[in-house]
Amino acid sequence: MKLIVITAPWVVAQEAQLINALFDAGMSCLHLRKPNWNVDQFDKLLRDVTPAFYQYIVLHQHHVLVDELKLKGVHYPEYQRLKTPPALISEHRKQGLTVSTSIHNITSLADTSAFDYVFFGPVFNSISKSDYNALPIEAVKDLPKGQGPEIIALGGINLDNLSGALEIGFDGVAVLGHLWMEPEKALERFKRLQTKLRYEFGQTD
């Protein structure tokens, strides 16, 4: 079961140190998402992260840094995926990068066969966005497993509803607001999520 952490889109105090601490605690995949940041701000944050962890970091913006710093992969938000040539996605994968995207409707899954995994949501009412309410998700239960990209639940994930999201049929979860709305509690909350996943589902990756 995947447990993916997405960064807060806003500035977090001592963020690089906290990211390092999360990796030290066992975080296996971080999505760096800062829609309003320029490439220099991305570069500065990444340079403050321990280089040994670069192999676990996926970028939502400024993909040029992926090759430069030997990062894990690239993410295409839905609007960007729709205008990205399929050949570029294939090239990323030939380079050994993971490639992910986002969908907000299960029917869109048919357009994502070239991707490794997709974020689907919001599964629950968002913690970080007050007007970002849950989508119907019953269709996920009926999707054939082992075909196409993995489906990662996004939106409102916390310790209380984590099990429910995975029991629906998702291949993993992505967390954002549960950690970053109170960054001083982020490390402890991550550890509790990780422990619950391991206890109930056997492993995290």
C-alpha positions as CSV (number, residue, x, y, z in Angstrom):
1,M,0.0,0.0,0.0
2,K,1.4,3.4,-1.0
3,L,1.6,6.2,1.6
4,I,2.5,9.3,-0.3
5,V,3.0,12.7,1.3
6,I,2.3,15.9,-0.7
7,T,3.8,19.1,0.5
8,A,1.7,22.1,1.6
9,P,1.4,24.7,-1.2
10,W,2.2,27.4,1.2
11,V,5.5,28.2,3.0
12,V,6.2,25.9,6.0
13,A,8.7,27.0,8.6
14,Q,11.8,24.8,8.6
15,E,10.3,22.7,5.8
16,A,13.5,21.1,4.6
17,Q,14.3,19.9,8.1
18,L,10.8,18.5,8.5
19,I,11.0,16.7,5.1
20,N,14.3,15.2,6.2
21,A,12.7,14.0,9.5
22,L,9.8,12.4,7.6
23,F,12.3,10.6,5.3
24,D,14.2,9.4,8.4
25,A,10.9,8.1,9.8
26,G,10.4,6.0,6.7
27,M,8.6,8.2,4.1
28,S,9.1,6.5,0.8
29,C,7.6,9.1,-1.6
30,L,7.2,12.9,-1.4
31,H,5.4,15.0,-4.0
32,L,6.7,18.5,-4.0
33,R,3.8,20.7,-5.0
34,K,4.1,24.5,-4.7
35,P,2.0,26.0,-7.6
36,N,3.1,29.6,-6.9
37,W,6.8,29.0,-6.5
38,N,9.4,29.7,-9.1
39,V,12.2,27.4,-10.1
40,D,14.7,29.1,-7.8
41,Q,12.5,28.6,-4.8
42,F,12.1,24.9,-5.7
43,D,15.8,24.6,-6.1
44,K,16.6,26.2,-2.8
45,L,14.2,23.9,-0.9
46,L,15.6,20.8,-2.6
47,R,19.2,21.9,-1.9
48,D,18.3,22.0,1.8
49,V,17.0,18.4,1.7
50,T,19.5,15.6,2.2
51,P,20.6,14.4,-1.3
52,A,20.2,10.8,-0.4
53,F,16.5,11.4,-0.3
54,Y,16.2,12.9,-3.8
55,Q,15.5,9.4,-5.3
56,Y,12.1,9.5,-3.4
57,I,10.9,13.0,-4.5
58,V,8.4,13.7,-7.3
59,L,7.9,17.2,-8.7
60,H,4.6,18.8,-9.7
61,Q,6.3,21.9,-11.2
62,H,9.7,22.8,-12.7
63,H,10.4,19.3,-14.1
64,V,13.7,20.5,-15.4
65,L,15.1,20.0,-11.8
66,V,14.3,16.2,-12.0
67,D,17.1,15.5,-14.4
68,E,19.5,17.9,-12.7
69,L,19.1,16.5,-9.2
70,K,18.3,12.9,-10.2
71,L,14.8,12.9,-8.6
72,K,12.3,10.1,-8.6
73,G,9.8,11.4,-11.1
74,V,7.3,13.9,-12.4
75,H,3.6,14.6,-11.8
76,Y,1.2,16.1,-14.3
77,P,-1.8,17.9,-12.8
78,E,-4.9,17.1,-14.8
79,Y,-4.9,20.4,-16.8
80,Q,-1.3,19.9,-17.8
81,R,-1.7,16.2,-18.7
82,L,-4.4,17.2,-21.2
83,K,-2.0,19.3,-23.2
84,T,1.1,17.1,-22.8
85,P,2.2,15.0,-25.9
86,P,2.0,11.2,-25.1
87,A,5.6,11.0,-26.5
88,L,6.9,13.1,-23.6
89,I,5.2,10.8,-21.1
90,S,6.8,7.8,-22.8
91,E,10.2,9.5,-22.8
92,H,10.0,10.1,-19.0
93,R,9.3,6.4,-18.5
94,K,12.2,5.4,-20.8
95,Q,14.4,7.5,-18.6
96,G,13.4,5.5,-15.5
97,L,11.2,8.2,-14.0
98,T,7.9,7.5,-12.3
99,V,5.1,9.5,-14.0
100,S,1.8,10.3,-12.2
101,T,-1.2,12.5,-12.8
102,S,-4.5,13.5,-11.2
103,I,-8.1,12.7,-12.1
104,H,-11.4,13.9,-10.6
105,N,-13.7,11.5,-12.4
106,I,-13.3,7.7,-12.7
107,T,-14.1,7.8,-16.4
108,S,-10.9,9.8,-16.9
109,L,-8.9,6.7,-15.9
110,A,-9.2,5.4,-19.5
111,D,-6.9,8.3,-20.5
112,T,-4.1,7.5,-18.1
113,S,-2.8,4.1,-19.1
114,A,0.7,5.5,-19.7
115,F,1.0,6.6,-16.1
116,D,2.3,4.7,-13.1
117,Y,-0.3,5.9,-10.7
118,V,-3.0,8.5,-10.4
119,F,-4.4,10.6,-7.6
120,F,-8.2,10.5,-7.4
121,G,-10.2,12.8,-5.2
122,P,-11.2,14.4,-3.1
123,V,-12.3,11.1,-1.5
124,F,-13.3,12.9,1.7
125,N,-13.9,16.5,2.4
126,S,-10.6,18.3,2.1
127,I,-8.8,19.3,5.3
128,S,-6.8,22.1,3.6
129,K,-9.5,23.5,1.3
130,S,-12.9,24.4,2.8
131,D,-14.8,24.3,-0.5
132,Y,-13.2,21.0,-1.8
133,N,-15.9,18.4,-1.0
134,A,-15.8,14.7,-1.5
135,L,-16.7,13.0,-4.9
136,P,-18.7,9.9,-5.3
137,I,-16.2,7.0,-5.2
138,E,-18.3,3.8,-5.2
139,A,-17.1,3.0,-8.8
140,V,-13.6,2.4,-7.5
141,K,-14.7,-0.9,-6.0
142,D,-15.7,-2.3,-9.4
143,L,-12.4,-1.4,-11.2
144,P,-10.3,-4.3,-12.4
145,K,-7.2,-4.7,-10.3
146,G,-3.8,-5.1,-11.8
147,Q,-4.7,-3.3,-15.0
148,G,-3.7,0.3,-15.7
149,P,-2.2,2.7,-13.2
150,E,-2.6,2.4,-9.4
151,I,-5.3,4.6,-8.0
152,I,-4.3,6.7,-5.0
153,A,-6.9,8.2,-2.7
154,L,-6.5,12.0,-2.1
155,G,-8.4,14.5,-0.1
156,G,-9.3,14.6,3.6
157,I,-7.2,11.5,4.5
158,N,-6.5,11.2,8.2
159,L,-6.0,8.5,10.8
160,D,-9.7,8.0,11.3
161,N,-10.7,7.4,7.7
162,L,-7.5,5.8,6.4
163,S,-8.7,2.2,6.7
164,G,-12.0,3.1,5.0
165,A,-10.3,4.5,2.0
166,L,-8.2,1.4,1.5
167,E,-11.2,-0.9,2.1
168,I,-13.0,0.8,-0.8
169,G,-10.3,-0.5,-3.1
170,F,-7.6,2.2,-3.5
171,D,-4.0,1.1,-3.9
172,G,-2.8,3.7,-1.5
173,V,-3.4,7.2,0.0
174,A,-1.8,10.6,-0.3
175,V,-1.9,12.9,2.7
176,L,-1.5,16.7,2.8
177,G,-3.7,18.7,5.1
178,H,-3.6,16.1,7.9
179,L,0.1,16.8,8.2
180,W,0.6,20.4,7.1
181,M,-2.3,22.2,8.8
182,E,-0.4,21.7,12.0
183,P,3.2,21.1,10.9
184,E,4.5,20.8,14.5
185,K,2.4,17.5,14.6
186,A,3.3,16.4,11.1
187,L,6.0,13.9,12.1
188,E,4.0,12.2,14.8
189,R,0.9,12.0,12.6
190,F,2.9,10.5,9.8
191,K,4.3,7.9,12.1
192,R,0.8,7.0,13.3
193,L,-0.5,6.7,9.7
194,Q,2.5,4.5,8.8
195,T,2.0,2.2,11.8
196,K,-1.7,1.8,11.1
197,L,-1.0,0.9,7.5
198,R,1.6,-1.7,8.5
199,Y,-0.7,-3.1,11.2
200,E,-3.8,-3.4,9.1
201,F,-2.4,-4.0,5.6
202,G,1.0,-5.5,6.2
203,Q,3.2,-3.0,4.6
204,T,3.8,0.5,3.1
205,D,5.8,1.4,0.1
